[in-house]
Short mmCIF file of C-alpha atoms in Angstrom, two decimals:
data_model
loop_
_atom_site.label_atom_id
_atom_site.label_comp_id
_atom_site.label_asym_id
_atom_site.label_seq_id
_atom_site.Cartn_x
_atom_site.Cartn_y
_atom_site.Cartn_z
CA MET A 22 -135.68 37.40 -12.04
CA ILE A 23 -133.43 34.59 -13.18
CA THR A 24 -135.91 33.68 -15.93
CA GLN A 25 -135.66 37.16 -17.48
CA GLU A 26 -132.26 36.15 -18.86
CA LEU A 27 -133.75 33.38 -21.00
CA ILE A 28 -133.33 33.96 -24.72
CA LEU A 29 -135.33 31.24 -26.52
CA TYR A 30 -137.41 29.66 -23.78
CA LYS A 31 -140.01 32.29 -23.04
CA LYS A 32 -143.80 32.63 -22.99
CA PHE A 33 -144.34 29.39 -21.14
CA ILE A 34 -147.78 27.86 -21.00
CA ASN A 35 -148.39 27.19 -17.28
CA GLY A 36 -145.41 29.45 -16.48
CA ALA A 37 -146.94 31.19 -13.42
CA ILE A 38 -145.35 28.71 -11.00
CA LEU A 39 -141.91 29.32 -12.53
CA ASP A 40 -142.34 33.09 -12.21
CA ALA A 41 -143.35 32.76 -8.56
CA VAL A 42 -140.36 30.55 -7.69
CA SER A 43 -138.04 32.98 -9.48
CA GLU A 44 -139.39 35.84 -7.38
CA ILE A 45 -138.96 33.85 -4.15
CA TYR A 46 -135.43 32.97 -5.22
CA ASP A 47 -134.69 36.64 -5.83
CA TYR A 48 -136.04 37.54 -2.38
CA ALA A 49 -133.70 34.99 -0.82
CA ASN A 50 -130.70 36.38 -2.68
CA CYS A 51 -131.15 40.12 -2.17
CA THR A 52 -127.70 41.71 -1.99
CA ASP A 53 -128.73 44.93 -0.22
CA GLY A 54 -129.33 43.17 3.09
CA GLN A 55 -133.01 44.02 3.09
CA ILE A 56 -136.09 41.89 2.63
CA CYS A 57 -137.39 42.76 -0.82
CA ASP A 58 -141.01 42.21 0.14
CA ASN A 59 -142.95 41.66 3.32
CA GLU A 60 -142.83 38.23 4.86
CA GLN A 61 -146.52 37.47 4.42
CA THR A 62 -146.37 38.20 0.69
CA ILE A 63 -143.49 35.75 0.32
CA LYS A 64 -145.35 33.06 2.26
CA ASP A 65 -148.38 33.63 0.06
CA LYS A 66 -146.22 33.05 -3.00
CA ILE A 67 -144.82 29.86 -1.45
CA SER A 68 -148.33 28.62 -0.77
CA PHE A 69 -149.27 29.47 -4.39
CA VAL A 70 -146.30 27.46 -5.70
CA VAL A 71 -147.03 24.36 -3.61
CA ASN A 72 -150.72 24.46 -4.44
CA GLY A 73 -149.91 25.01 -8.11
CA LEU A 74 -147.45 22.09 -8.26
CA ILE A 75 -149.97 19.74 -6.69
CA GLU A 76 -152.84 20.77 -8.96
CA PHE A 77 -150.57 20.77 -12.02
CA SER A 78 -149.31 17.27 -11.20
CA TYR A 79 -152.74 15.89 -10.35
CA MET A 80 -154.16 16.97 -13.72
CA ARG A 81 -151.31 15.21 -15.55
CA GLY A 82 -150.64 12.21 -13.33
CA PHE A 83 -147.16 13.30 -12.24
CA SER A 84 -145.43 12.03 -9.12
CA GLY A 85 -141.93 12.05 -7.64
CA ASP A 86 -139.97 15.32 -7.61
CA LEU A 87 -142.68 17.76 -8.67
CA TRP A 88 -140.36 20.72 -9.23
CA THR A 89 -138.10 18.77 -11.60
CA THR A 90 -141.07 17.28 -13.43
CA TYR A 91 -142.68 20.70 -13.78
CA LEU A 92 -139.51 22.21 -15.31
CA THR A 93 -139.22 19.22 -17.64
CA PHE A 94 -142.80 19.76 -18.77
CA LEU A 95 -141.99 23.39 -19.60
CA LEU A 96 -139.00 22.31 -21.71
CA ALA A 97 -141.01 19.63 -23.52
CA ASN A 98 -143.84 22.01 -24.42
CA ASN A 99 -142.08 25.26 -25.28
CA GLU A 100 -142.26 25.91 -29.02
CA ASN A 101 -139.36 28.12 -30.06
CA PRO A 102 -136.97 28.26 -33.04
CA TYR A 103 -134.60 25.73 -31.45
CA SER A 104 -137.14 23.15 -30.27
CA MET A 105 -139.14 23.28 -33.51
CA ALA A 106 -135.99 22.87 -35.59
CA CYS A 107 -134.96 19.87 -33.53
CA GLU A 108 -138.29 18.10 -34.01
CA ILE A 109 -137.65 18.21 -37.76
CA ARG A 110 -133.94 17.45 -37.98
CA GLY A 111 -132.76 16.44 -34.56
CA GLU A 112 -129.54 18.16 -33.55
CA VAL A 113 -129.10 21.38 -35.53
CA GLU A 114 -126.09 23.46 -36.48
CA GLY A 115 -125.41 27.15 -36.18
CA SER A 116 -125.36 29.93 -33.63
CA ILE A 117 -128.76 28.99 -32.27
CA ASN A 118 -126.97 26.31 -30.25
CA ILE A 119 -125.18 29.03 -28.30
CA ALA A 120 -128.50 30.61 -27.35
CA ALA A 121 -129.98 27.22 -26.50
CA LEU A 122 -127.01 26.27 -24.31
CA HIS A 123 -127.31 29.59 -22.51
CA ASP A 124 -130.95 28.82 -21.67
CA PHE A 125 -130.19 25.26 -20.61
CA GLY A 126 -127.60 26.73 -18.24
CA ILE A 127 -130.37 28.75 -16.59
CA PHE A 128 -132.55 25.65 -16.39
CA LYS A 129 -129.65 23.81 -14.76
CA ASN A 130 -129.61 26.53 -12.09
CA LEU A 131 -133.36 26.19 -11.66
CA LEU A 132 -133.10 22.42 -11.34
CA ASP A 133 -130.39 22.81 -8.71
CA ILE A 134 -132.61 24.95 -6.48
CA ASP A 135 -133.42 23.15 -3.24
CA ILE A 136 -136.99 24.34 -3.39
CA VAL A 137 -137.94 22.94 0.03
CA GLY A 138 -134.87 24.52 1.63
CA LEU A 139 -135.73 27.78 -0.13
CA PHE A 140 -139.19 27.74 1.42
CA GLU A 141 -137.80 26.88 4.84
CA SER A 142 -135.48 29.90 4.70
CA PHE A 143 -138.63 31.99 4.95
CA GLY A 144 -140.08 29.90 7.76
CA SER A 145 -142.44 27.90 5.54
CA CYS A 146 -141.93 24.29 6.59
CA GLY A 147 -143.64 20.97 6.00
CA TYR A 148 -143.33 20.84 2.22
CA GLU A 149 -140.81 17.96 1.95
CA PHE A 150 -143.46 15.79 0.33
CA ILE A 151 -143.21 17.66 -2.99
CA LYS A 152 -139.73 16.16 -3.49
CA ASP A 153 -141.14 12.62 -3.50
CA TYR A 154 -144.82 13.07 -4.18
CA ASP A 155 -147.12 10.05 -4.30
CA GLY A 156 -149.89 10.76 -6.77
CA GLY A 157 -152.03 7.84 -5.60
CA ASN A 158 -154.16 5.61 -7.80
CA ASP A 159 -154.64 6.77 -11.39
CA GLU A 160 -157.74 4.66 -11.95
CA GLY A 161 -160.65 6.71 -13.22
CA ARG A 162 -158.58 9.85 -13.77
CA VAL A 163 -158.53 11.37 -17.24
CA PHE A 164 -155.13 12.38 -18.55
CA ASN A 165 -152.72 11.23 -21.24
CA LYS A 166 -150.69 8.50 -19.55
CA ARG A 167 -148.37 8.12 -22.53
CA VAL A 168 -147.38 11.79 -22.30
CA ARG A 169 -147.06 11.49 -18.52
CA ASP A 170 -144.63 8.59 -18.82
CA ARG A 171 -142.46 10.35 -21.40
CA ILE A 172 -142.21 13.54 -19.36
CA MET A 173 -141.37 11.66 -16.17
CA ASP A 174 -138.74 9.58 -17.94
CA LEU A 175 -137.05 12.74 -19.25
CA ALA A 176 -137.31 14.34 -15.79
CA SER A 177 -135.51 11.41 -14.19
CA LYS A 178 -132.67 11.82 -16.67
CA ILE A 179 -132.13 15.58 -16.52
CA LYS A 180 -132.36 15.53 -12.72
CA ASP A 181 -129.01 13.73 -12.68
CA ALA A 182 -127.41 15.82 -15.43
CA GLU A 183 -124.07 17.27 -14.36
CA ASN A 184 -123.95 20.25 -16.73
CA PRO A 185 -126.04 22.22 -19.26
CA ASN A 186 -124.56 20.31 -22.19
CA GLU A 187 -126.00 17.05 -20.87
CA ILE A 188 -129.42 18.64 -20.43
CA LYS A 189 -129.24 20.05 -23.96
CA ASP A 190 -128.40 16.64 -25.44
CA MET A 191 -131.20 14.90 -23.54
CA VAL A 192 -133.85 17.46 -24.41
CA THR A 193 -132.73 17.63 -28.04
CA ALA A 194 -133.05 13.84 -28.34
CA PHE A 195 -136.52 14.09 -26.79
CA TYR A 196 -137.57 16.65 -29.42
CA LYS A 197 -136.32 14.40 -32.22
CA ASP A 198 -138.05 11.29 -30.86
CA PHE A 199 -141.35 12.76 -29.72
CA GLY A 200 -141.62 16.32 -31.02
CA VAL A 201 -142.35 19.45 -29.02
CA GLY A 202 -145.47 21.11 -27.66
CA LYS A 203 -149.02 19.91 -28.03
CA PHE A 204 -148.55 18.55 -31.55
CA GLY A 205 -145.53 16.54 -30.51
CA LEU A 206 -147.01 15.02 -27.39
CA HIS A 207 -150.65 14.36 -28.33
CA LYS A 208 -152.46 12.35 -30.99
CA ALA A 209 -155.73 14.13 -31.44
CA PHE A 210 -157.10 17.66 -31.19
CA ARG A 211 -160.30 19.67 -31.26
CA VAL A 212 -161.06 23.25 -32.27
CA ASP A 213 -162.18 25.93 -29.84
CA HIS A 214 -161.92 29.70 -29.29
CA ASN A 215 -160.44 31.84 -26.55
CA THR A 216 -162.17 34.83 -24.99
CA ASN A 217 -160.85 37.04 -27.81
CA GLY A 218 -162.43 34.83 -30.45
CA GLU A 219 -159.11 33.47 -31.68
CA THR A 220 -159.11 29.94 -33.04
CA LEU A 221 -157.40 27.39 -30.79
CA VAL A 222 -156.33 23.81 -31.53
CA LEU A 223 -156.54 21.96 -28.21
CA PRO A 224 -155.37 18.43 -27.31
CA ILE A 225 -157.83 15.63 -26.65
CA THR A 226 -156.31 13.70 -23.76
CA ASN A 227 -158.44 10.54 -23.67
CA ILE A 228 -158.49 8.58 -26.93
CA ALA A 229 -160.08 5.16 -27.44
CA HIS A 230 -157.28 2.76 -28.31
CA VAL A 231 -159.09 0.92 -31.07
CA GLY A 232 -157.09 -1.07 -33.61
CA LEU A 233 -157.89 -2.10 -37.18
CA ASP A 234 -158.06 -5.73 -36.05
CA ASP A 235 -160.88 -4.75 -33.70
CA LEU A 236 -163.03 -4.05 -36.76
CA ILE A 237 -164.15 -7.48 -37.93
CA GLY A 238 -164.56 -7.83 -41.67
CA TYR A 239 -164.38 -4.94 -44.17
CA GLU A 240 -160.89 -6.03 -45.25
CA SER A 241 -160.98 -4.34 -48.65
CA GLN A 242 -162.25 -1.09 -47.10
CA LYS A 243 -159.48 -1.12 -44.48
CA LYS A 244 -156.83 -1.80 -47.12
CA LYS A 245 -158.00 1.12 -49.25
CA LEU A 246 -157.85 3.42 -46.20
CA ILE A 247 -154.42 2.09 -45.17
CA ASP A 248 -152.97 2.53 -48.67
CA ASN A 249 -154.11 6.14 -48.89
CA THR A 250 -152.87 6.96 -45.39
CA GLU A 251 -149.46 5.35 -45.93
CA ALA A 252 -149.04 7.33 -49.14
CA PHE A 253 -149.87 10.50 -47.19
CA ILE A 254 -147.36 9.73 -44.43
CA SER A 255 -144.67 8.93 -47.00
CA GLY A 256 -145.19 12.21 -48.84
CA LYS A 257 -146.56 10.46 -51.94
CA PRO A 258 -149.62 11.55 -53.91
CA CYS A 259 -152.81 10.85 -51.97
CA ASN A 260 -156.42 11.94 -51.77
CA ASN A 261 -158.96 13.31 -49.36
CA CYS A 262 -161.06 10.39 -48.21
CA LEU A 263 -164.81 9.93 -47.65
CA LEU A 264 -166.05 6.89 -45.76
CA PHE A 265 -169.77 6.50 -46.35
CA GLY A 266 -172.39 3.87 -45.73
CA GLU A 267 -174.84 2.52 -43.21
CA ALA A 268 -174.76 3.58 -39.57
CA GLY A 269 -172.73 1.46 -37.16
CA THR A 270 -170.55 -0.19 -39.78
CA GLY A 271 -167.20 1.00 -38.41
CA LYS A 272 -166.43 4.14 -40.42
CA SER A 273 -165.45 6.29 -37.44
CA SER A 274 -163.70 3.38 -35.72
CA SER A 275 -161.56 2.85 -38.83
CA ILE A 276 -160.27 6.42 -38.72
CA LYS A 277 -159.53 6.19 -34.98
CA ALA A 278 -157.66 2.94 -35.66
CA ILE A 279 -155.66 4.59 -38.44
CA LEU A 280 -154.60 7.31 -35.99
CA ASN A 281 -153.46 4.77 -33.41
CA LYS A 282 -151.59 2.75 -36.03
CA TYR A 283 -149.64 5.64 -37.55
CA TYR A 284 -149.23 8.07 -34.66
CA ASP A 285 -145.60 7.02 -34.14
CA GLN A 286 -144.93 7.90 -37.78
CA GLY A 287 -146.05 11.50 -37.27
CA LEU A 288 -149.78 11.25 -37.96
CA ARG A 289 -152.06 13.60 -36.03
CA ILE A 290 -155.82 14.19 -36.27
CA ILE A 291 -157.91 17.31 -35.69
CA GLU A 292 -161.65 16.84 -35.24
CA VAL A 293 -163.73 19.62 -36.77
CA TYR A 294 -167.50 20.02 -36.72
CA LYS A 295 -169.37 21.63 -39.56
CA HIS A 296 -170.21 24.77 -37.60
CA GLN A 297 -166.43 25.27 -37.31
CA PHE A 298 -165.67 25.16 -41.04
CA LYS A 299 -165.22 28.92 -41.09
CA ASP A 300 -162.20 28.32 -38.81
CA LEU A 301 -160.49 25.88 -41.15
CA ASN A 302 -158.12 28.44 -42.67
CA ASP A 303 -157.01 29.49 -39.17
CA VAL A 304 -156.48 25.85 -38.20
CA ILE A 305 -154.44 25.12 -41.31
CA ALA A 306 -152.31 28.23 -40.73
CA GLN A 307 -151.30 26.80 -37.33
CA ILE A 308 -150.28 23.38 -38.63
CA LYS A 309 -148.95 23.86 -42.16
CA ASN A 310 -145.31 24.36 -41.13
CA ARG A 311 -145.11 21.60 -38.54
CA ASN A 312 -143.25 18.34 -38.99
CA TYR A 313 -146.37 16.19 -38.75
CA ARG A 314 -149.04 14.88 -41.07
CA PHE A 315 -152.47 16.16 -40.08
CA ILE A 316 -155.81 14.60 -40.90
CA ILE A 317 -158.69 17.02 -40.48
CA TYR A 318 -161.47 14.67 -39.42
CA MET A 319 -165.17 15.36 -39.94
CA ASP A 320 -167.47 12.76 -38.44
CA ASP A 321 -171.04 12.12 -39.58
CA LEU A 322 -170.79 14.82 -42.22
CA SER A 323 -173.98 15.83 -44.03
CA PHE A 324 -175.86 18.99 -44.91
CA GLU A 325 -179.46 19.96 -45.32
CA GLU A 326 -180.43 22.15 -48.25
CA PHE A 327 -180.54 25.30 -46.14
CA GLU A 328 -177.07 24.75 -44.62
CA VAL A 329 -174.29 26.58 -46.43
CA GLU A 330 -171.28 25.61 -44.31
CA TYR A 331 -170.22 23.12 -46.98
CA LYS A 332 -169.11 26.06 -49.14
CA TYR A 333 -166.35 26.85 -46.61
CA LEU A 334 -165.21 23.24 -46.86
CA LYS A 335 -165.21 23.27 -50.67
CA ALA A 336 -162.95 26.31 -50.71
CA VAL A 337 -160.49 24.70 -48.33
CA ILE A 338 -160.37 21.34 -50.08
CA GLU A 339 -159.90 22.75 -53.55
CA GLY A 340 -160.58 26.03 -55.19
CA GLY A 341 -159.10 28.70 -52.93
CA LEU A 342 -156.18 30.83 -53.99
CA GLU A 343 -153.88 29.26 -51.41
CA LYS A 344 -152.94 25.66 -52.08
CA LYS A 345 -153.78 23.20 -49.33
CA PRO A 346 -150.51 22.26 -47.55
CA GLU A 347 -149.00 18.87 -48.36
CA ASN A 348 -149.10 17.87 -44.69
CA VAL A 349 -152.89 18.28 -44.46
CA LEU A 350 -155.53 15.81 -45.62
CA ILE A 351 -159.28 15.64 -45.00
CA TYR A 352 -161.07 12.46 -43.91
CA ALA A 353 -164.83 12.45 -43.43
CA THR A 354 -167.50 9.91 -42.55
CA SER A 355 -171.10 10.14 -43.61
CA ASN A 356 -174.24 8.10 -44.10
CA ARG A 357 -174.73 10.00 -47.37
CA ARG A 358 -172.70 9.46 -50.51
CA HIS A 359 -173.30 12.98 -51.81
CA LEU A 360 -173.24 14.73 -48.41
CA VAL A 361 -175.75 17.47 -49.30
CA ARG A 362 -179.39 16.40 -49.04
CA GLU A 363 -181.13 15.97 -52.36
CA SER A 364 -184.87 16.03 -53.05
CA PHE A 365 -187.11 14.85 -55.88
CA ASN A 366 -187.29 18.43 -57.07
CA ASP A 367 -183.61 18.15 -57.92
CA ARG A 368 -184.60 15.63 -60.62
CA ASN A 369 -187.52 17.67 -61.90
CA ASP A 370 -186.60 19.70 -64.91
CA TYR A 371 -189.75 21.76 -64.50
CA ASP A 372 -189.25 23.19 -61.02
CA ASP A 373 -188.83 26.92 -60.45
CA ASP A 374 -185.03 26.83 -60.64
CA LEU A 375 -184.00 28.33 -63.96
CA HIS A 376 -180.66 26.50 -63.80
CA SER A 377 -181.54 23.22 -62.13
CA SER A 378 -178.56 21.38 -63.57
CA ASP A 379 -176.24 23.93 -61.99
CA THR A 380 -177.97 23.44 -58.64
CA LYS A 381 -177.49 19.69 -58.84
CA GLN A 382 -173.83 20.10 -59.73
CA GLU A 383 -173.37 22.49 -56.81
CA LYS A 384 -174.75 19.89 -54.39
CA MET A 385 -172.64 17.08 -55.79
CA SER A 386 -169.42 19.08 -56.14
CA LEU A 387 -168.45 18.67 -52.48
CA SER A 388 -168.40 14.88 -52.47
CA SER A 389 -166.53 14.88 -55.81
CA ARG A 390 -163.61 16.61 -54.08
CA PHE A 391 -162.91 13.48 -52.06
CA GLY A 392 -160.65 11.50 -54.37
CA VAL A 393 -161.04 8.28 -52.39
CA THR A 394 -164.52 7.10 -51.45
CA ILE A 395 -164.98 3.92 -49.41
CA TYR A 396 -168.37 2.26 -49.02
CA PHE A 397 -169.19 0.50 -45.74
CA PRO A 398 -172.35 -1.60 -46.29
CA SER A 399 -174.38 -3.22 -43.55
CA PRO A 400 -173.32 -6.86 -43.02
CA GLU A 401 -175.45 -9.71 -44.28
CA LYS A 402 -176.99 -12.01 -41.68
CA LYS A 403 -174.12 -14.50 -42.02
CA GLU A 404 -171.51 -11.75 -41.61
CA PHE A 405 -173.38 -10.34 -38.61
CA ASN A 406 -173.35 -13.75 -36.94
CA THR A 407 -169.62 -14.08 -37.62
CA ILE A 408 -168.99 -10.71 -35.95
CA VAL A 409 -171.01 -11.79 -32.92
CA LYS A 410 -169.12 -15.09 -32.60
CA GLU A 411 -165.70 -13.43 -32.90
CA LEU A 412 -166.56 -10.76 -30.34
CA ALA A 413 -167.93 -13.42 -27.97
CA ALA A 414 -164.67 -15.38 -28.26
CA ARG A 415 -162.61 -12.22 -27.76
CA TYR A 416 -164.37 -11.47 -24.47
CA ASN A 417 -164.57 -15.11 -23.30
CA ILE A 418 -168.35 -15.27 -23.26
CA SER A 419 -169.38 -18.83 -22.45
CA MET A 420 -172.58 -19.69 -24.32
CA GLU A 421 -173.64 -22.35 -26.78
CA GLU A 422 -173.28 -21.07 -30.32
CA ASN A 423 -176.89 -21.70 -31.30
CA GLU A 424 -178.14 -19.87 -28.21
CA LEU A 425 -175.70 -17.02 -28.82
CA ILE A 426 -176.83 -16.54 -32.43
CA LEU A 427 -180.51 -16.84 -31.52
CA LYS A 428 -180.20 -14.12 -28.87
CA ALA A 429 -178.06 -11.94 -31.15
CA ASN A 430 -180.66 -12.10 -33.92
CA ALA A 431 -183.42 -11.19 -31.49
CA TRP A 432 -181.28 -8.32 -30.21
CA GLU A 433 -180.60 -6.84 -33.65
CA ILE A 434 -184.29 -6.87 -34.55
CA ALA A 435 -185.07 -4.80 -31.45
CA HIS A 436 -181.95 -2.61 -31.50
CA GLY A 437 -181.31 -1.12 -34.91
CA GLY A 438 -180.72 -3.94 -37.34
CA LEU A 439 -177.64 -5.61 -38.75
CA SER A 440 -174.43 -3.70 -38.03
CA GLY A 441 -171.13 -4.10 -36.25
CA ARG A 442 -172.28 -1.56 -33.68
CA THR A 443 -175.38 -3.62 -32.86
CA ALA A 444 -173.24 -6.74 -32.49
CA SER A 445 -170.86 -4.89 -30.17
CA GLN A 446 -173.74 -3.55 -28.08
CA PHE A 447 -175.17 -7.07 -27.76
CA ILE A 448 -171.83 -8.44 -26.56
CA ASP A 449 -171.50 -5.56 -24.07
CA TYR A 450 -174.96 -6.48 -22.78
CA LEU A 451 -173.87 -10.09 -22.24
CA ARG A 452 -170.66 -9.00 -20.53
CA GLY A 453 -172.62 -6.76 -18.20
CA GLN A 454 -174.98 -9.60 -17.29
CA SER A 455 -172.11 -11.95 -16.49
CA LEU A 456 -170.32 -9.56 -14.09
#
């Protein structure tokens, strides 16, 4: 197959379509004058390719020339020594450029394939639509539109490239601007496992685009979080960060807003739940040499006395033999300042624990490893009313101020008390009633 000659660009994720097209291309160019496989097998492969291109494009929102866009996606996502070097330094020097140019020459040949004409040479007709595919309305579909737009923009450029050098320059610039693979093209990630039990870091494709200005009030808290994050991005000394306080006060929203604010400066976030703490070393091993700054994010973090997962976290934060990489920081939110549940027995010097002071220190040692702690208190009544009024103005809710505040106060009494979340839920209720 033509793809067997590739040097750097191998082991493609979603590469089955490429392999099938390469086989069909080989069948069409047999030099011994014989069909290299039976006709039905070839038509089955053609059907597989067309079906695969449509499903692949639907899941990612692609349209236009599906073959070109698919090849562009492969180039943008393939992590190899060349692409990963380019995401750090841009254009690189050395012999690796010869290998890269060789592979881009093969991709130029692949791009030049008239895939519809290739199919027609085997009697499979009616597939012209994949050259100018209309993906329809995107509304309601879940995929990363920002990634879609970047891939399609690169596809439109390399489609018109006249030689492999032009393709190499375009793709290299793409790596420098946006990175390569999942870490280059996505903001946020979650942890999972494959069928072999190996730890995977998978993209989250649908992220709420909340900004720091959307969080009304808490200016000093936001500034403290911004200062620590900017130091982290700049490679300056910084600390793991714990946001604690009352429920619904904007702790999680603040971290999401930080991600959206600093994504273009190389910030990425990986959400980890406490039952996954045993996987933290595997996660860190996958990200420690990448040209990004990673926040490992733990939402609503707390532990009961019988839960021991916090010991994995302690070892990762500080205390293991291997130093935590400089491009990794831990941000957590919690309703508890000390994270591990305490009881009155912890203060009783006469309980059955022979070393009660050691037990108390053990429980408090986790929270002490967060160098920055930020307290998010519930708003006072006046602050709550201010949040309600600002949200009402933001969403153009037409109601007399006195009536608005009266209804908001009645709402918070019945729905969880004074918090930004309660105010937001009240405004959503009003918006729903007005539609």
